[in-house]
C-alpha cells in the first residue's frame, strides 16, 4: 500500500515535482491526502504547462479515483462490485 500511496502522490501532485503530500489510510480501498486535488491543483500553470490527475499508479493496473465530493479522498474505483483492474497490455509482458 505504501508503494501505491507514493506513486499516487507522485503522479497526482503536479504543481511541485518534489513536494509529496502526506496520506493516511482510511481502509483498504480509501486513502486521504493532506490536500484537495480538485481545488488546489490548477489545470494550467502560469508558464503554460498543463497539470493532470493520473488515476492509475505507475506499474499498476488498479484504477483509483479522486472523490468529486472531497478532493482529498482517493478511492479504488469499483466495477461490478469488485475493485477495478484495467487491462493494460504492456504490464503483461
Short mmCIF file of N, CA and C in Angstrom, two decimals:
data_model
loop_
_atom_site.label_atom_id
_atom_site.label_comp_id
_atom_site.label_asym_id
_atom_site.label_seq_id
_atom_site.Cartn_x
_atom_site.Cartn_y
_atom_site.Cartn_z
N UNK A 1 0.83 -1.20 0.00
CA UNK A 1 0.00 0.00 0.00
C UNK A 1 0.87 1.26 0.00
N UNK A 2 2.01 1.24 0.74
CA UNK A 2 2.87 2.42 0.77
C UNK A 2 3.38 2.75 -0.63
N UNK A 3 3.71 1.71 -1.41
CA UNK A 3 4.17 1.93 -2.78
C UNK A 3 3.09 2.65 -3.58
N UNK A 4 1.85 2.21 -3.43
CA UNK A 4 0.76 2.83 -4.17
C UNK A 4 0.52 4.26 -3.71
N UNK A 5 0.61 4.50 -2.41
CA UNK A 5 0.42 5.85 -1.90
C UNK A 5 1.47 6.78 -2.48
N UNK A 6 2.74 6.33 -2.49
CA UNK A 6 3.80 7.15 -3.04
C UNK A 6 3.59 7.40 -4.52
N UNK A 7 3.25 6.35 -5.28
CA UNK A 7 3.04 6.50 -6.71
C UNK A 7 1.88 7.43 -7.02
N UNK A 8 0.79 7.27 -6.29
CA UNK A 8 -0.36 8.15 -6.49
C UNK A 8 0.03 9.58 -6.17
N UNK A 9 0.74 9.74 -5.07
CA UNK A 9 1.20 11.06 -4.66
C UNK A 9 2.06 11.69 -5.74
N UNK A 10 3.01 10.93 -6.23
CA UNK A 10 3.94 11.42 -7.24
C UNK A 10 3.22 11.78 -8.53
N UNK A 11 2.28 10.96 -8.95
CA UNK A 11 1.56 11.20 -10.19
C UNK A 11 0.57 12.35 -10.09
N UNK A 12 -0.10 12.44 -8.99
CA UNK A 12 -1.16 13.43 -8.87
C UNK A 12 -0.62 14.82 -8.54
N UNK A 13 0.42 14.90 -7.75
CA UNK A 13 0.91 16.20 -7.31
C UNK A 13 1.79 16.82 -8.38
N UNK A 14 1.17 17.46 -9.36
CA UNK A 14 1.90 18.01 -10.49
C UNK A 14 2.35 19.45 -10.28
N UNK A 15 1.84 20.14 -9.28
CA UNK A 15 2.19 21.54 -9.10
C UNK A 15 3.60 21.71 -8.57
N UNK A 16 4.14 20.72 -7.90
CA UNK A 16 5.51 20.77 -7.42
C UNK A 16 6.13 19.39 -7.57
N UNK A 17 7.14 19.28 -8.41
CA UNK A 17 7.71 17.98 -8.73
C UNK A 17 8.31 17.28 -7.52
N UNK A 18 8.70 18.02 -6.49
CA UNK A 18 9.38 17.41 -5.35
C UNK A 18 8.55 17.41 -4.08
N UNK A 19 7.37 17.99 -4.11
CA UNK A 19 6.52 18.01 -2.92
C UNK A 19 5.65 16.77 -2.90
N UNK A 20 5.80 15.96 -1.88
CA UNK A 20 5.00 14.74 -1.75
C UNK A 20 4.05 14.94 -0.58
N UNK A 21 2.75 14.97 -0.84
CA UNK A 21 1.79 15.19 0.24
C UNK A 21 1.73 13.99 1.19
N UNK A 22 1.21 14.24 2.36
CA UNK A 22 1.02 13.16 3.33
C UNK A 22 -0.31 12.47 3.06
N UNK A 23 -0.33 11.16 3.26
CA UNK A 23 -1.52 10.37 3.08
C UNK A 23 -1.80 9.58 4.35
N UNK A 24 -3.06 9.31 4.60
CA UNK A 24 -3.43 8.39 5.66
C UNK A 24 -4.39 7.36 5.07
N UNK A 25 -4.22 6.13 5.49
CA UNK A 25 -5.06 5.05 5.00
C UNK A 25 -6.34 5.02 5.82
N UNK A 26 -7.47 5.14 5.16
CA UNK A 26 -8.76 5.06 5.83
C UNK A 26 -9.20 3.60 5.91
N UNK A 27 -9.10 2.90 4.78
CA UNK A 27 -9.35 1.45 4.72
C UNK A 27 -8.62 0.92 3.50
N UNK A 28 -8.82 -0.34 3.16
CA UNK A 28 -8.11 -0.97 2.05
C UNK A 28 -8.33 -0.26 0.73
N UNK A 29 -9.48 0.36 0.57
CA UNK A 29 -9.84 0.96 -0.71
C UNK A 29 -9.90 2.48 -0.68
N UNK A 30 -9.48 3.10 0.41
CA UNK A 30 -9.60 4.55 0.53
C UNK A 30 -8.38 5.14 1.22
N UNK A 31 -7.85 6.20 0.65
CA UNK A 31 -6.78 6.96 1.28
C UNK A 31 -7.17 8.43 1.29
N UNK A 32 -6.60 9.17 2.23
CA UNK A 32 -6.89 10.59 2.36
C UNK A 32 -5.58 11.36 2.28
N UNK A 33 -5.55 12.36 1.42
CA UNK A 33 -4.38 13.22 1.26
C UNK A 33 -4.53 14.46 2.13
N UNK A 34 -3.42 15.18 2.31
CA UNK A 34 -3.47 16.40 3.10
C UNK A 34 -3.82 17.62 2.25
N UNK A 35 -4.21 17.38 0.98
CA UNK A 35 -4.63 18.48 0.13
C UNK A 35 -5.80 18.05 -0.75
N UNK A 36 -6.55 19.01 -1.21
CA UNK A 36 -7.68 18.76 -2.10
C UNK A 36 -7.17 18.90 -3.53
N UNK A 37 -7.07 17.78 -4.26
CA UNK A 37 -6.52 17.81 -5.61
C UNK A 37 -7.40 18.54 -6.60
N UNK A 38 -8.69 18.57 -6.37
CA UNK A 38 -9.58 19.24 -7.30
C UNK A 38 -9.56 20.76 -7.11
N UNK A 39 -9.33 21.22 -5.90
CA UNK A 39 -9.33 22.65 -5.63
C UNK A 39 -7.91 23.25 -5.63
N UNK A 40 -6.92 22.47 -5.19
CA UNK A 40 -5.57 23.01 -5.01
C UNK A 40 -4.68 22.90 -6.24
N UNK A 41 -5.08 22.12 -7.22
CA UNK A 41 -4.26 21.90 -8.40
C UNK A 41 -4.89 22.60 -9.60
N UNK A 42 -4.26 23.68 -10.09
CA UNK A 42 -4.82 24.36 -11.26
C UNK A 42 -4.66 23.49 -12.51
N UNK A 43 -5.58 23.62 -13.45
CA UNK A 43 -5.50 22.86 -14.69
C UNK A 43 -4.31 23.32 -15.53
N UNK A 44 -4.03 24.62 -15.49
CA UNK A 44 -2.94 25.17 -16.29
C UNK A 44 -2.08 26.07 -15.41
N UNK A 45 -0.78 25.94 -15.55
CA UNK A 45 0.16 26.77 -14.79
C UNK A 45 0.44 28.07 -15.53
N UNK A 46 1.04 29.04 -14.83
CA UNK A 46 1.33 30.34 -15.42
C UNK A 46 2.27 30.22 -16.62
N UNK A 47 3.15 29.22 -16.61
CA UNK A 47 4.10 29.06 -17.72
C UNK A 47 3.50 28.30 -18.90
N UNK A 48 2.21 27.95 -18.82
CA UNK A 48 1.53 27.30 -19.93
C UNK A 48 1.50 25.78 -19.85
N UNK A 49 2.23 25.19 -18.90
CA UNK A 49 2.19 23.74 -18.77
C UNK A 49 0.87 23.31 -18.16
N UNK A 50 0.50 22.07 -18.42
CA UNK A 50 -0.79 21.52 -18.00
C UNK A 50 -0.58 20.52 -16.87
N UNK A 51 -1.43 20.57 -15.87
CA UNK A 51 -1.43 19.57 -14.79
C UNK A 51 -2.49 18.52 -15.10
N UNK A 52 -2.21 17.28 -14.71
CA UNK A 52 -3.16 16.20 -14.94
C UNK A 52 -3.21 15.31 -13.70
N UNK A 53 -4.36 14.78 -13.42
CA UNK A 53 -4.52 13.82 -12.33
C UNK A 53 -4.58 12.45 -12.98
N UNK A 54 -3.54 11.65 -12.74
CA UNK A 54 -3.45 10.30 -13.30
C UNK A 54 -3.94 9.33 -12.23
N UNK A 55 -4.96 8.56 -12.55
CA UNK A 55 -5.62 7.73 -11.54
C UNK A 55 -5.22 6.26 -11.60
N UNK A 56 -4.22 5.93 -12.39
CA UNK A 56 -3.67 4.56 -12.42
C UNK A 56 -2.19 4.69 -12.06
N UNK A 57 -1.79 4.20 -10.88
CA UNK A 57 -0.39 4.33 -10.46
C UNK A 57 0.57 3.62 -11.41
N UNK A 58 1.76 4.17 -11.55
CA UNK A 58 2.81 3.57 -12.37
C UNK A 58 3.06 2.13 -11.97
N UNK A 59 3.15 1.24 -12.95
CA UNK A 59 3.44 -0.16 -12.69
C UNK A 59 2.26 -0.94 -12.15
N UNK A 60 1.10 -0.34 -12.15
CA UNK A 60 -0.10 -0.97 -11.59
C UNK A 60 -1.20 -0.94 -12.64
N UNK A 61 -2.21 -1.74 -12.43
CA UNK A 61 -3.41 -1.65 -13.28
C UNK A 61 -4.64 -1.39 -12.42
N UNK A 62 -4.42 -0.92 -11.20
CA UNK A 62 -5.52 -0.55 -10.30
C UNK A 62 -6.04 0.83 -10.68
N UNK A 63 -7.34 0.96 -10.79
CA UNK A 63 -7.96 2.24 -11.17
C UNK A 63 -8.46 2.93 -9.92
N UNK A 64 -7.78 4.01 -9.54
CA UNK A 64 -8.17 4.82 -8.39
C UNK A 64 -8.90 6.05 -8.89
N UNK A 65 -9.63 6.72 -8.00
CA UNK A 65 -10.42 7.88 -8.41
C UNK A 65 -10.42 8.92 -7.30
N UNK A 66 -10.15 10.18 -7.68
CA UNK A 66 -10.26 11.28 -6.74
C UNK A 66 -11.74 11.58 -6.55
N UNK A 67 -12.17 11.64 -5.29
CA UNK A 67 -13.58 11.89 -4.98
C UNK A 67 -13.98 13.28 -5.46
N UNK A 68 -15.13 13.37 -6.11
CA UNK A 68 -15.63 14.66 -6.56
C UNK A 68 -16.33 15.41 -5.43
N UNK A 69 -16.64 14.72 -4.34
CA UNK A 69 -17.26 15.34 -3.17
C UNK A 69 -16.18 15.96 -2.28
N UNK A 70 -15.10 15.22 -2.05
CA UNK A 70 -13.98 15.69 -1.23
C UNK A 70 -12.70 15.33 -1.98
N UNK A 71 -12.08 16.29 -2.64
CA UNK A 71 -10.92 16.07 -3.49
C UNK A 71 -9.68 15.58 -2.77
N UNK A 72 -9.74 15.44 -1.45
CA UNK A 72 -8.60 14.89 -0.71
C UNK A 72 -8.76 13.39 -0.49
N UNK A 73 -9.90 12.84 -0.86
CA UNK A 73 -10.16 11.41 -0.72
C UNK A 73 -9.90 10.73 -2.06
N UNK A 74 -9.13 9.63 -2.03
CA UNK A 74 -8.84 8.85 -3.22
C UNK A 74 -9.33 7.43 -2.98
N UNK A 75 -10.25 6.99 -3.82
CA UNK A 75 -10.87 5.66 -3.67
C UNK A 75 -10.44 4.74 -4.81
N UNK A 76 -10.27 3.47 -4.46
CA UNK A 76 -10.07 2.46 -5.51
C UNK A 76 -11.43 2.29 -6.15
N UNK A 77 -11.53 2.58 -7.42
CA UNK A 77 -12.81 2.51 -8.12
C UNK A 77 -13.33 1.08 -8.17
N UNK A 78 -14.63 0.93 -8.02
CA UNK A 78 -15.27 -0.39 -8.07
C UNK A 78 -16.09 -0.50 -9.35
N UNK A 79 -16.10 -1.71 -9.92
CA UNK A 79 -16.92 -2.01 -11.09
C UNK A 79 -17.49 -3.40 -10.88
N UNK A 80 -18.80 -3.53 -11.00
CA UNK A 80 -19.50 -4.80 -10.76
C UNK A 80 -19.18 -5.37 -9.38
N UNK A 81 -19.08 -4.49 -8.38
CA UNK A 81 -18.86 -4.92 -7.00
C UNK A 81 -17.44 -5.34 -6.67
N UNK A 82 -16.49 -5.15 -7.59
CA UNK A 82 -15.10 -5.55 -7.39
C UNK A 82 -14.19 -4.34 -7.62
N UNK A 83 -13.03 -4.31 -6.92
CA UNK A 83 -12.07 -3.24 -7.22
C UNK A 83 -11.69 -3.30 -8.69
N UNK A 84 -11.69 -2.14 -9.33
CA UNK A 84 -11.49 -2.11 -10.79
C UNK A 84 -10.02 -2.31 -11.14
N UNK A 85 -9.79 -3.26 -12.02
CA UNK A 85 -8.48 -3.54 -12.59
C UNK A 85 -8.59 -3.27 -14.09
N UNK A 86 -7.74 -2.37 -14.59
CA UNK A 86 -7.78 -2.00 -16.00
C UNK A 86 -6.78 -2.87 -16.76
N UNK A 87 -7.23 -3.57 -17.81
CA UNK A 87 -6.28 -4.39 -18.57
C UNK A 87 -5.31 -3.49 -19.35
N UNK A 88 -4.04 -3.58 -18.98
CA UNK A 88 -3.00 -2.80 -19.66
C UNK A 88 -2.02 -3.77 -20.31
N UNK A 89 -2.02 -3.88 -21.63
CA UNK A 89 -1.23 -4.90 -22.31
C UNK A 89 0.26 -4.86 -21.99
N UNK A 90 0.82 -3.68 -21.77
CA UNK A 90 2.25 -3.58 -21.51
C UNK A 90 2.64 -4.12 -20.14
N UNK A 91 1.70 -4.28 -19.22
CA UNK A 91 2.01 -4.86 -17.90
C UNK A 91 2.13 -6.38 -17.97
N UNK A 92 1.53 -7.00 -18.97
CA UNK A 92 1.55 -8.46 -19.05
C UNK A 92 2.79 -8.99 -19.74
N UNK A 93 3.62 -8.13 -20.26
CA UNK A 93 4.83 -8.56 -20.98
C UNK A 93 5.94 -8.91 -20.02
#
